Amino acid sequence: MNPISFFEQSKLKPFHILFVFWLFIIMMFEGYDVVIYGATIPFLKESWGISDIVAGSIGSYTTIGTAIGAVVFGLYSDRFGRKRIIILTTVMFSLFTMLAGFAPNAVFFTVCRVIAGLGFGGAMPNVASLISEYAPLKYRAAIISFIFCGYSVGAMGASFIGQAMLTDFGWQPVYWIGAIPLLFLPLIIKDIPESLEYLLDHKQHDRIASIVNKIQPGTSATLDFTFKKKEQAKKSPVSALFTKKYAVSTLMFWFACFCTFILMYSLNTWLPTLMLQAGYNLSSSLMFVAVLQIGSIVGTLILGNVIQRLGYKKVLMPLYFVGAVSLTLIGFSTNLYVAYFLIFLIGAATVGLQNMSNAFVANYYPVEIRSAALGSTMAFGRLGSIVAPTYVAVLLTMNLQPQFNFILIGIAAIFGMIALFFINDKAADYQTDHQVENRNTKMAESI
């Protein structure tokens, strides 16, 4: 048996649980650090006298850093190992989020946010790629979705901490909280393994054996480490994404991710302000951020199980449509509890949908190009996160009725749904896995 097959067929062990826990924590603080900016915009505008356009531009500059980080750290992860990249990017976004809390002016603040953005962009695809290498195939989609729920938990924490601290203590302390992951670094370094692909490419078989023995002692002696030479792709992983089999699906994954990031970052950056404009007070507006994240978590956990039975497209396409309808209706709602329900649905159809889409991409492509697929999809999607903050800022300067702002944001969900429609489900790697499993079952029954 080769090492890749061993990890795909393994059972969940304490090794996996600890591994997943620390990746969840990293995603949780990334979610906090990203979303806290939206919660503090009204206070930053008051402190520095900046306009909506400037506030939106700061959000866009941050996501430009995020897009660059996704590309650069995606490329260098194969060279230096995904574990090292995850550690480096976690240090970057934690340290510079804290430093943003000491900013004396908007320029220094923006520089800190851009550098933190480099970390945001580099961490997410490498976390998804790393866990996809070690997660048992049976639970891979559920584990990836669960880890990305950490982002939503952190974003929800940003809402609650904002409500508790902003009015009484100002905006600075909420950024200082972003440094907490630095305290966990020794444990993260100890408990997160290096990328399996990296260890195989660099022939560090003793380190692979050590990891294998944490799951099933003594098994490493039976592993075949020579198979890798037979499976080396003739083309680069990126070019492999554009072979006849994958080209259309790759482009559709990219465009769908672009649309989802427009939805996510429009709301992450501007939801409190949009709800204030719609007539709600600051406390209620920050609570909407929490409800958005609760919707993303519940949606991911519930619909993630439904996906196992119905398939990705049959769940995610209707979810895009639900998001578009909910965004249209939220602008017309005058009842607080109806608004909470609609925001809950929007959370499932934006951040929750992206959590499940990450699992979709990870399961769609074979292991040798999976990292390139995840990295490139998120990198292209980040273009949507660059556009979104400034796009909504421009809408706000046009003094449209609140419902029109939400409708113009929700259009992205329709385009995302259309993109998913054109993904060729029959070419997915998990279809091959099912075919192999079915053949093995039939052989076993015939014996």
Tab-separated table of C-alpha atoms in Angstrom:
chain	number	residue	atom	x	y	z
A	1	MET	CA	0.000	0.000	0.000
A	2	ASN	CA	1.237	3.506	-0.768
A	3	PRO	CA	1.077	6.291	1.869
A	4	ILE	CA	-1.649	8.261	0.074
A	5	SER	CA	-3.935	5.236	0.038
A	6	PHE	CA	-3.137	4.545	3.704
A	7	PHE	CA	-4.333	7.968	4.838
A	8	GLU	CA	-7.388	7.869	2.568
A	9	GLN	CA	-8.467	4.517	4.021
A	10	SER	CA	-7.540	5.163	7.650
A	11	LYS	CA	-10.028	5.611	10.495
A	12	LEU	CA	-10.376	8.772	12.565
A	13	LYS	CA	-7.787	8.775	15.329
A	14	PRO	CA	-6.637	11.220	18.054
A	15	PHE	CA	-3.983	12.375	15.557
A	16	HIS	CA	-6.726	13.609	13.217
A	17	ILE	CA	-8.746	15.229	16.000
A	18	LEU	CA	-5.809	17.261	17.323
A	19	PHE	CA	-4.765	18.179	13.786
A	20	VAL	CA	-8.291	19.348	12.904
A	21	PHE	CA	-8.573	21.273	16.184
A	22	TRP	CA	-5.544	23.464	15.491
A	23	LEU	CA	-6.555	24.140	11.897
A	24	PHE	CA	-10.000	25.095	13.200
A	25	ILE	CA	-8.369	27.553	15.639
A	26	ILE	CA	-6.301	29.109	12.826
A	27	MET	CA	-9.409	29.545	10.685
A	28	MET	CA	-11.331	30.930	13.667
A	29	PHE	CA	-8.857	33.745	14.228
A	30	GLU	CA	-8.614	34.439	10.509
A	31	GLY	CA	-12.401	34.870	10.469
A	32	TYR	CA	-12.189	37.174	13.485
A	33	ASP	CA	-9.413	39.275	11.989
A	34	VAL	CA	-11.171	39.657	8.630
A	35	VAL	CA	-14.637	40.529	9.946
A	36	ILE	CA	-13.619	42.839	12.796
A	37	TYR	CA	-12.861	45.543	10.240
A	38	GLY	CA	-16.506	45.740	9.168
A	39	ALA	CA	-17.596	46.054	12.792
A	40	THR	CA	-15.180	48.938	13.415
A	41	ILE	CA	-15.829	51.004	10.255
A	42	PRO	CA	-18.236	53.450	11.973
A	43	PHE	CA	-15.637	54.090	14.709
A	44	LEU	CA	-12.738	54.451	12.262
A	45	LYS	CA	-14.750	56.959	10.228
A	46	GLU	CA	-15.396	58.951	13.393
A	47	SER	CA	-11.768	58.761	14.609
A	48	TRP	CA	-10.090	59.739	11.348
A	49	GLY	CA	-12.890	61.483	9.452
A	50	ILE	CA	-12.651	59.118	6.477
A	51	SER	CA	-15.439	58.711	3.909
A	52	ASP	CA	-17.309	55.565	2.839
A	53	ILE	CA	-15.159	55.418	-0.303
A	54	VAL	CA	-11.932	55.495	1.739
A	55	ALA	CA	-13.298	52.882	4.157
A	56	GLY	CA	-14.260	50.660	1.207
A	57	SER	CA	-10.858	51.212	-0.376
A	58	ILE	CA	-9.105	50.041	2.800
A	59	GLY	CA	-11.191	46.870	2.605
A	60	SER	CA	-10.260	46.438	-1.060
A	61	TYR	CA	-6.541	47.065	-0.406
A	62	THR	CA	-6.669	44.391	2.283
A	63	THR	CA	-8.199	41.899	-0.101
A	64	ILE	CA	-5.637	42.787	-2.790
A	65	GLY	CA	-3.066	41.620	-0.236
A	66	THR	CA	-5.205	38.549	0.345
A	67	ALA	CA	-5.292	37.713	-3.368
A	68	ILE	CA	-1.520	38.179	-3.683
A	69	GLY	CA	-1.012	36.002	-0.611
A	70	ALA	CA	-3.161	33.235	-2.066
A	71	VAL	CA	-1.075	33.189	-5.266
A	72	VAL	CA	2.400	33.636	-3.758
A	73	PHE	CA	2.009	31.281	-0.819
A	74	GLY	CA	0.182	28.787	-3.004
A	75	LEU	CA	3.173	28.659	-5.357
A	76	TYR	CA	5.742	28.429	-2.574
A	77	SER	CA	3.887	25.796	-0.553
A	78	ASP	CA	5.216	23.011	-2.791
A	79	ARG	CA	8.758	24.317	-2.367
A	80	PHE	CA	8.782	24.991	1.376
A	81	GLY	CA	5.960	22.765	2.616
A	82	ARG	CA	2.403	23.661	3.568
A	83	LYS	CA	3.055	23.442	7.294
A	84	ARG	CA	5.751	26.136	7.137
A	85	ILE	CA	3.503	28.346	5.009
A	86	ILE	CA	0.576	27.934	7.421
A	87	ILE	CA	2.802	28.875	10.373
A	88	LEU	CA	4.243	31.884	8.538
A	89	THR	CA	0.868	33.194	7.361
A	90	THR	CA	-0.690	32.715	10.807
A	91	VAL	CA	2.111	34.816	12.316
A	92	MET	CA	1.568	37.464	9.639
A	93	PHE	CA	-2.162	37.954	10.063
A	94	SER	CA	-2.032	37.696	13.869
A	95	LEU	CA	0.871	40.103	14.340
A	96	PHE	CA	-0.298	42.744	11.885
A	97	THR	CA	-3.903	42.637	13.075
A	98	MET	CA	-2.572	43.462	16.544
A	99	LEU	CA	-0.354	46.255	15.160
A	100	ALA	CA	-3.361	47.733	13.352
A	101	GLY	CA	-4.795	48.370	16.805
A	102	PHE	CA	-1.902	50.755	17.483
A	103	ALA	CA	-2.313	52.664	14.197
A	104	PRO	CA	-2.119	56.461	14.655
A	105	ASN	CA	-3.646	57.138	11.235
A	106	ALA	CA	-5.420	55.533	8.296
A	107	VAL	CA	-2.218	55.051	6.259
A	108	PHE	CA	-0.413	52.976	8.904
A	109	PHE	CA	-3.648	51.071	9.552
A	110	THR	CA	-4.000	50.260	5.845
A	111	VAL	CA	-0.409	48.994	5.595
A	112	CYS	CA	-0.999	46.675	8.562
A	113	ARG	CA	-4.243	45.394	7.052
A	114	VAL	CA	-2.615	44.723	3.668
A	115	ILE	CA	0.213	42.705	5.252
A	116	ALA	CA	-2.321	40.849	7.392
A	117	GLY	CA	-4.212	40.243	4.134
A	118	LEU	CA	-1.190	38.448	2.693
A	119	GLY	CA	-1.500	36.066	5.622
A	120	PHE	CA	-5.270	35.673	5.199
A	121	GLY	CA	-4.806	34.691	1.564
A	122	GLY	CA	-1.969	32.253	2.161
A	123	ALA	CA	-3.471	30.416	5.124
A	124	MET	CA	-6.863	29.363	3.799
A	125	PRO	CA	-5.942	27.317	0.676
A	126	ASN	CA	-2.978	25.693	2.418
A	127	VAL	CA	-5.145	24.653	5.365
A	128	ALA	CA	-7.634	23.066	2.950
A	129	SER	CA	-4.867	21.340	0.964
A	130	LEU	CA	-3.041	20.047	4.032
A	131	ILE	CA	-6.057	18.477	5.702
A	132	SER	CA	-7.235	16.961	2.405
A	133	GLU	CA	-3.983	14.967	2.256
A	134	TYR	CA	-4.444	13.350	5.666
A	135	ALA	CA	-8.230	13.195	6.172
A	136	PRO	CA	-9.825	9.772	5.634
A	137	LEU	CA	-11.616	9.781	2.299
A	138	LYS	CA	-14.931	8.877	3.937
A	139	TYR	CA	-14.854	11.989	6.139
A	140	ARG	CA	-12.816	14.391	3.994
A	141	ALA	CA	-15.674	16.630	2.870
A	142	ALA	CA	-17.150	16.823	6.375
A	143	ILE	CA	-13.768	17.589	7.962
A	144	ILE	CA	-12.901	20.358	5.483
A	145	SER	CA	-16.344	21.915	5.931
A	146	PHE	CA	-16.006	21.721	9.725
A	147	ILE	CA	-12.581	23.393	9.721
A	148	PHE	CA	-13.911	26.256	7.632
A	149	CYS	CA	-16.749	26.661	10.127
A	150	GLY	CA	-13.948	27.979	12.332
A	151	TYR	CA	-13.890	31.055	10.099
A	152	SER	CA	-17.574	31.624	10.857
A	153	VAL	CA	-17.076	31.087	14.593
A	154	GLY	CA	-14.327	33.715	14.563
A	155	ALA	CA	-16.472	36.116	12.563
A	156	MET	CA	-19.307	35.597	15.026
A	157	GLY	CA	-16.870	36.297	17.855
A	158	ALA	CA	-15.974	39.572	16.147
A	159	SER	CA	-19.630	40.575	16.342
A	160	PHE	CA	-20.055	39.728	20.028
A	161	ILE	CA	-16.723	41.257	21.051
A	162	GLY	CA	-17.582	44.335	19.003
A	163	GLN	CA	-20.854	44.711	20.873
A	164	ALA	CA	-19.142	44.215	24.233
A	165	MET	CA	-16.095	46.435	23.731
A	166	LEU	CA	-16.436	49.020	20.967
A	167	THR	CA	-18.713	51.492	22.728
A	168	ASP	CA	-16.883	51.401	26.069
A	169	PHE	CA	-13.266	50.749	25.065
A	170	GLY	CA	-12.961	51.995	21.496
A	171	TRP	CA	-11.837	50.152	18.388
A	172	GLN	CA	-8.165	49.533	19.286
A	173	PRO	CA	-8.485	46.649	21.809
A	174	VAL	CA	-10.566	44.503	19.450
A	175	TYR	CA	-7.577	44.378	17.089
A	176	TRP	CA	-5.167	43.470	19.887
A	177	ILE	CA	-7.156	40.267	20.458
A	178	GLY	CA	-5.947	39.122	17.031
A	179	ALA	CA	-2.523	38.342	18.518
A	180	ILE	CA	-3.824	35.374	20.573
A	181	PRO	CA	-2.770	32.698	17.988
A	182	LEU	CA	0.868	33.684	18.575
A	183	LEU	CA	0.543	32.148	22.050
A	184	PHE	CA	-0.472	28.806	20.532
A	185	LEU	CA	2.360	28.567	18.000
A	186	PRO	CA	4.498	26.007	19.906
A	187	LEU	CA	1.549	23.592	20.083
A	188	ILE	CA	0.520	24.238	16.486
A	189	ILE	CA	4.067	23.535	15.293
A	190	LYS	CA	4.156	20.342	17.344
A	191	ASP	CA	0.794	18.876	16.344
A	192	ILE	CA	0.419	19.810	12.656
A	193	PRO	CA	2.265	17.469	10.241
A	194	GLU	CA	4.084	18.594	7.132
A	195	SER	CA	2.410	18.076	3.761
A	196	LEU	CA	2.426	14.452	2.613
A	197	GLU	CA	3.188	15.535	-0.946
A	198	TYR	CA	6.156	17.577	0.283
A	199	LEU	CA	7.520	14.684	2.364
A	200	LEU	CA	7.170	12.264	-0.551
A	201	ASP	CA	8.784	14.639	-3.034
A	202	HIS	CA	11.727	15.211	-0.666
A	203	LYS	CA	11.972	11.489	0.208
A	204	GLN	CA	11.513	12.128	3.939
A	205	HIS	CA	10.105	8.655	4.454
A	206	ASP	CA	11.065	8.500	8.110
A	207	ARG	CA	8.791	11.470	8.873
A	208	ILE	CA	5.931	9.814	6.973
A	209	ALA	CA	6.532	6.614	8.935
A	210	SER	CA	6.338	8.577	12.182
A	211	ILE	CA	2.969	10.044	11.195
A	212	VAL	CA	1.664	6.655	10.042
A	213	ASN	CA	2.630	5.099	13.375
A	214	LYS	CA	0.539	7.703	15.206
A	215	ILE	CA	-2.497	6.322	13.397
A	216	GLN	CA	-1.637	2.614	13.206
A	217	PRO	CA	1.609	1.543	14.900
A	218	GLY	CA	3.786	-0.822	12.882
A	219	THR	CA	2.070	-0.201	9.545
A	220	SER	CA	4.833	1.987	8.115
A	221	ALA	CA	7.034	-1.047	7.477
A	222	THR	CA	4.561	-2.309	4.858
A	223	LEU	CA	4.241	0.951	2.904
A	224	ASP	CA	5.542	1.256	-0.654
A	225	PHE	CA	7.441	4.525	-1.148
A	226	THR	CA	8.480	3.797	-4.750
A	227	PHE	CA	5.032	4.335	-6.289
A	228	LYS	CA	5.564	8.084	-6.409
A	229	LYS	CA	7.994	7.828	-9.313
A	230	LYS	CA	5.340	6.098	-11.395
A	231	GLU	CA	2.734	8.731	-10.677
A	232	GLN	CA	4.737	11.871	-11.413
A	233	ALA	CA	2.674	14.043	-13.712
A	234	LYS	CA	4.276	14.971	-17.019
A	235	LYS	CA	2.631	18.374	-16.876
A	236	SER	CA	2.638	20.961	-14.130
A	237	PRO	CA	-0.328	20.823	-11.718
A	238	VAL	CA	-1.673	24.147	-12.999
A	239	SER	CA	-1.603	23.083	-16.651
A	240	ALA	CA	-3.279	19.811	-15.649
A	241	LEU	CA	-6.281	21.867	-14.504
A	242	PHE	CA	-6.825	22.877	-18.119
A	243	THR	CA	-6.729	19.511	-19.811
A	244	LYS	CA	-9.805	18.599	-21.846
A	245	LYS	CA	-11.244	16.731	-18.868
A	246	TYR	CA	-11.051	19.631	-16.389
A	247	ALA	CA	-10.783	22.913	-18.344
A	248	VAL	CA	-14.439	24.006	-18.304
A	249	SER	CA	-15.006	22.856	-14.736
A	250	THR	CA	-11.870	24.673	-13.551
A	251	LEU	CA	-13.051	27.951	-15.075
A	252	MET	CA	-16.528	27.476	-13.592
A	253	PHE	CA	-15.098	26.761	-10.131
A	254	TRP	CA	-13.058	29.953	-10.416
A	255	PHE	CA	-16.024	32.067	-11.473
A	256	ALA	CA	-18.343	30.575	-8.847
A	257	CYS	CA	-15.741	31.310	-6.160
A	258	PHE	CA	-15.416	34.866	-7.501
A	259	CYS	CA	-19.181	35.356	-7.127
A	260	THR	CA	-19.258	33.873	-3.631
A	261	PHE	CA	-16.398	36.087	-2.467
A	262	ILE	CA	-18.286	39.141	-3.753
A	263	LEU	CA	-21.206	38.092	-1.561
A	264	MET	CA	-19.018	37.295	1.436
A	265	TYR	CA	-16.892	40.413	1.433
A	266	SER	CA	-19.760	42.747	0.610
A	267	LEU	CA	-21.412	41.536	3.808
A	268	ASN	CA	-18.278	41.038	5.920
A	269	THR	CA	-17.233	44.627	5.263
A	270	TRP	CA	-20.519	46.480	5.020
A	271	LEU	CA	-23.330	44.514	6.695
A	272	PRO	CA	-23.392	46.624	9.911
A	273	THR	CA	-23.397	49.821	7.842
A	274	LEU	CA	-26.070	48.511	5.447
A	275	MET	CA	-28.323	47.572	8.355
A	276	LEU	CA	-27.745	50.951	10.015
A	277	GLN	CA	-28.804	52.548	6.728
A	278	ALA	CA	-31.909	50.329	6.727
A	279	GLY	CA	-32.944	51.823	10.080
A	280	TYR	CA	-31.542	49.399	12.679
A	281	ASN	CA	-29.402	50.547	15.638
A	282	LEU	CA	-25.718	49.658	16.122
A	283	SER	CA	-26.382	46.797	18.558
A	284	SER	CA	-28.870	45.151	16.183
A	285	SER	CA	-26.576	45.765	13.212
A	286	LEU	CA	-23.667	43.977	14.925
A	287	MET	CA	-26.021	41.156	15.929
A	288	PHE	CA	-26.811	40.646	12.252
A	289	VAL	CA	-23.123	39.788	11.747
A	290	ALA	CA	-23.423	37.083	14.423
A	291	VAL	CA	-26.629	35.701	12.896
A	292	LEU	CA	-24.941	35.631	9.475
A	293	GLN	CA	-22.176	33.438	10.879
A	294	ILE	CA	-24.593	31.212	12.814
A	295	GLY	CA	-26.396	30.617	9.537
A	296	SER	CA	-23.122	29.703	7.856
A	297	ILE	CA	-22.208	27.214	10.586
A	298	VAL	CA	-25.627	25.547	10.805
A	299	GLY	CA	-25.945	25.511	7.033
A	300	THR	CA	-22.527	23.915	6.596
A	301	LEU	CA	-23.106	21.206	9.198
A	302	ILE	CA	-26.622	20.289	8.071
A	303	LEU	CA	-26.224	20.650	4.327
A	304	GLY	CA	-22.788	19.019	4.445
A	305	ASN	CA	-24.568	15.794	5.438
A	306	VAL	CA	-27.221	16.279	2.760
A	307	ILE	CA	-24.435	16.600	0.181
A	308	GLN	CA	-23.256	13.099	1.060
A	309	ARG	CA	-26.605	11.772	-0.182
A	310	LEU	CA	-27.572	14.147	-2.995
A	311	GLY	CA	-24.244	15.419	-4.322
A	312	TYR	CA	-22.690	18.876	-4.363
A	313	LYS	CA	-24.485	20.494	-7.286
A	314	LYS	CA	-27.973	19.471	-6.162
A	315	VAL	CA	-27.366	21.237	-2.843
A	316	LEU	CA	-25.181	24.205	-3.748
A	317	MET	CA	-27.112	25.442	-6.792
A	318	PRO	CA	-30.427	25.813	-4.910
A	319	LEU	CA	-28.471	27.385	-2.052
A	320	TYR	CA	-27.206	30.129	-4.365
A	321	PHE	CA	-30.823	30.782	-5.376
A	322	VAL	CA	-31.923	30.959	-1.732
A	323	GLY	CA	-29.189	33.531	-1.136
A	324	ALA	CA	-30.322	35.688	-4.053
A	325	VAL	CA	-33.968	35.618	-2.917
A	326	SER	CA	-33.067	36.314	0.731
A	327	LEU	CA	-30.876	39.281	-0.216
A	328	THR	CA	-33.740	40.673	-2.276
A	329	LEU	CA	-36.243	40.300	0.564
A	330	ILE	CA	-34.011	41.625	3.377
A	331	GLY	CA	-34.170	45.141	1.957
A	332	PHE	CA	-37.972	45.136	2.187
A	333	SER	CA	-38.199	43.635	5.676
A	334	THR	CA	-39.331	45.883	8.517
A	335	ASN	CA	-39.652	43.146	11.144
A	336	LEU	CA	-36.491	42.486	13.170
A	337	TYR	CA	-37.074	38.748	13.524
A	338	VAL	CA	-37.897	38.263	9.845
A	339	ALA	CA	-34.680	40.135	9.084
A	340	TYR	CA	-32.736	37.808	11.424
A	341	PHE	CA	-34.202	34.761	9.639
A	342	LEU	CA	-33.281	36.123	6.213
A	343	ILE	CA	-29.745	36.961	7.379
A	344	PHE	CA	-29.503	33.407	8.761
A	345	LEU	CA	-30.342	32.031	5.296
A	346	ILE	CA	-27.907	34.441	3.663
A	347	GLY	CA	-25.169	33.162	5.993
A	348	ALA	CA	-25.786	29.603	4.828
A	349	ALA	CA	-25.823	30.767	1.198
A	350	THR	CA	-22.572	32.767	1.364
A	351	VAL	CA	-19.933	31.763	3.923
A	352	GLY	CA	-21.546	28.352	4.445
A	353	LEU	CA	-21.722	27.780	0.711
A	354	GLN	CA	-18.044	28.656	0.343
A	355	ASN	CA	-17.141	26.199	3.120
A	356	MET	CA	-18.860	23.415	1.190
A	357	SER	CA	-17.438	24.626	-2.130
A	358	ASN	CA	-13.922	24.222	-0.715
A	359	ALA	CA	-14.764	20.590	0.011
A	360	PHE	CA	-16.262	20.278	-3.501
A	361	VAL	CA	-13.001	21.422	-5.122
A	362	ALA	CA	-10.868	19.243	-2.823
A	363	ASN	CA	-12.905	16.155	-3.706
A	364	TYR	CA	-13.307	16.973	-7.393
A	365	TYR	CA	-9.611	16.818	-8.352
A	366	PRO	CA	-7.087	13.982	-7.831
A	367	VAL	CA	-4.446	14.401	-5.148
A	368	GLU	CA	-1.588	15.370	-7.484
A	369	ILE	CA	-3.376	18.537	-8.663
A	370	ARG	CA	-5.677	19.137	-5.671
A	371	SER	CA	-3.465	21.774	-4.074
A	372	ALA	CA	-3.154	23.699	-7.350
A	373	ALA	CA	-6.927	23.507	-7.822
A	374	LEU	CA	-7.710	24.827	-4.338
A	375	GLY	CA	-5.044	27.527	-4.466
A	376	SER	CA	-5.958	28.795	-7.927
A	377	THR	CA	-9.703	28.726	-7.220
A	378	MET	CA	-9.327	30.748	-4.042
A	379	ALA	CA	-6.823	33.101	-5.657
A	380	PHE	CA	-9.249	33.889	-8.476
A	381	GLY	CA	-12.101	34.117	-5.982
A	382	ARG	CA	-10.116	36.717	-4.058
A	383	LEU	CA	-10.577	39.062	-7.012
A	384	GLY	CA	-14.204	39.167	-5.937
A	385	SER	CA	-13.134	40.126	-2.429
A	386	ILE	CA	-11.117	43.005	-3.933
A	387	VAL	CA	-14.061	44.283	-5.939
A	388	ALA	CA	-16.735	43.868	-3.249
A	389	PRO	CA	-15.830	46.496	-0.577
A	390	THR	CA	-15.397	49.318	-3.097
A	391	TYR	CA	-18.409	48.164	-5.125
A	392	VAL	CA	-20.693	48.480	-2.082
A	393	ALA	CA	-19.045	51.774	-1.088
A	394	VAL	CA	-19.961	53.174	-4.514
A	395	LEU	CA	-23.541	51.946	-4.069
A	396	LEU	CA	-23.716	53.742	-0.706
A	397	THR	CA	-22.544	57.014	-2.249
A	398	MET	CA	-25.381	56.776	-4.803
A	399	ASN	CA	-27.936	57.097	-1.964
A	400	LEU	CA	-30.117	54.297	-3.315
A	401	GLN	CA	-32.938	52.822	-1.270
A	402	PRO	CA	-31.568	50.045	1.013
A	403	GLN	CA	-33.426	47.294	-0.884
A	404	PHE	CA	-31.671	48.177	-4.139
A	405	ASN	CA	-28.247	47.853	-2.496
A	406	PHE	CA	-29.086	44.316	-1.386
A	407	ILE	CA	-30.539	43.367	-4.779
A	408	LEU	CA	-27.422	44.585	-6.577
A	409	ILE	CA	-25.258	42.507	-4.220
A	410	GLY	CA	-27.490	39.437	-4.649
A	411	ILE	CA	-27.037	39.342	-8.436
A	412	ALA	CA	-23.664	37.648	-7.803
A	413	ALA	CA	-25.500	34.626	-6.362
A	414	ILE	CA	-27.390	34.087	-9.643
A	415	PHE	CA	-24.152	34.096	-11.625
A	416	GLY	CA	-22.580	31.676	-9.117
A	417	MET	CA	-25.489	29.270	-9.561
A	418	ILE	CA	-25.110	29.396	-13.343
A	419	ALA	CA	-21.375	28.666	-13.061
A	420	LEU	CA	-21.979	25.547	-10.946
A	421	PHE	CA	-24.452	24.276	-13.554
A	422	PHE	CA	-21.628	23.934	-16.106
A	423	ILE	CA	-19.296	21.915	-13.859
A	424	ASN	CA	-18.934	18.382	-15.237
A	425	ASP	CA	-19.812	16.189	-12.274
A	426	LYS	CA	-18.938	13.002	-14.184
A	427	ALA	CA	-15.249	14.002	-14.380
A	428	ALA	CA	-14.897	14.318	-10.593
A	429	ASP	CA	-12.273	12.248	-8.788
A	430	TYR	CA	-14.831	11.094	-6.230
A	431	GLN	CA	-16.776	9.442	-9.052
A	432	THR	CA	-13.688	7.325	-9.762
A	433	ASP	CA	-13.450	6.458	-6.069
A	434	HIS	CA	-17.097	5.353	-6.061
A	435	GLN	CA	-16.564	3.255	-9.168
A	436	VAL	CA	-13.558	1.521	-7.593
A	437	GLU	CA	-15.513	0.958	-4.392
A	438	ASN	CA	-18.452	-0.497	-6.320
A	439	ARG	CA	-16.152	-2.837	-8.262
A	440	ASN	CA	-14.520	-4.006	-5.054
A	441	THR	CA	-17.937	-4.611	-3.503
A	442	LYS	CA	-19.107	-6.646	-6.492
A	443	MET	CA	-15.893	-8.709	-6.447
A	444	ALA	CA	-16.322	-9.392	-2.746
A	445	GLU	CA	-19.937	-10.471	-3.285
A	446	SER	CA	-18.962	-12.833	-6.089
A	447	ILE	CA	-16.358	-14.630	-3.996
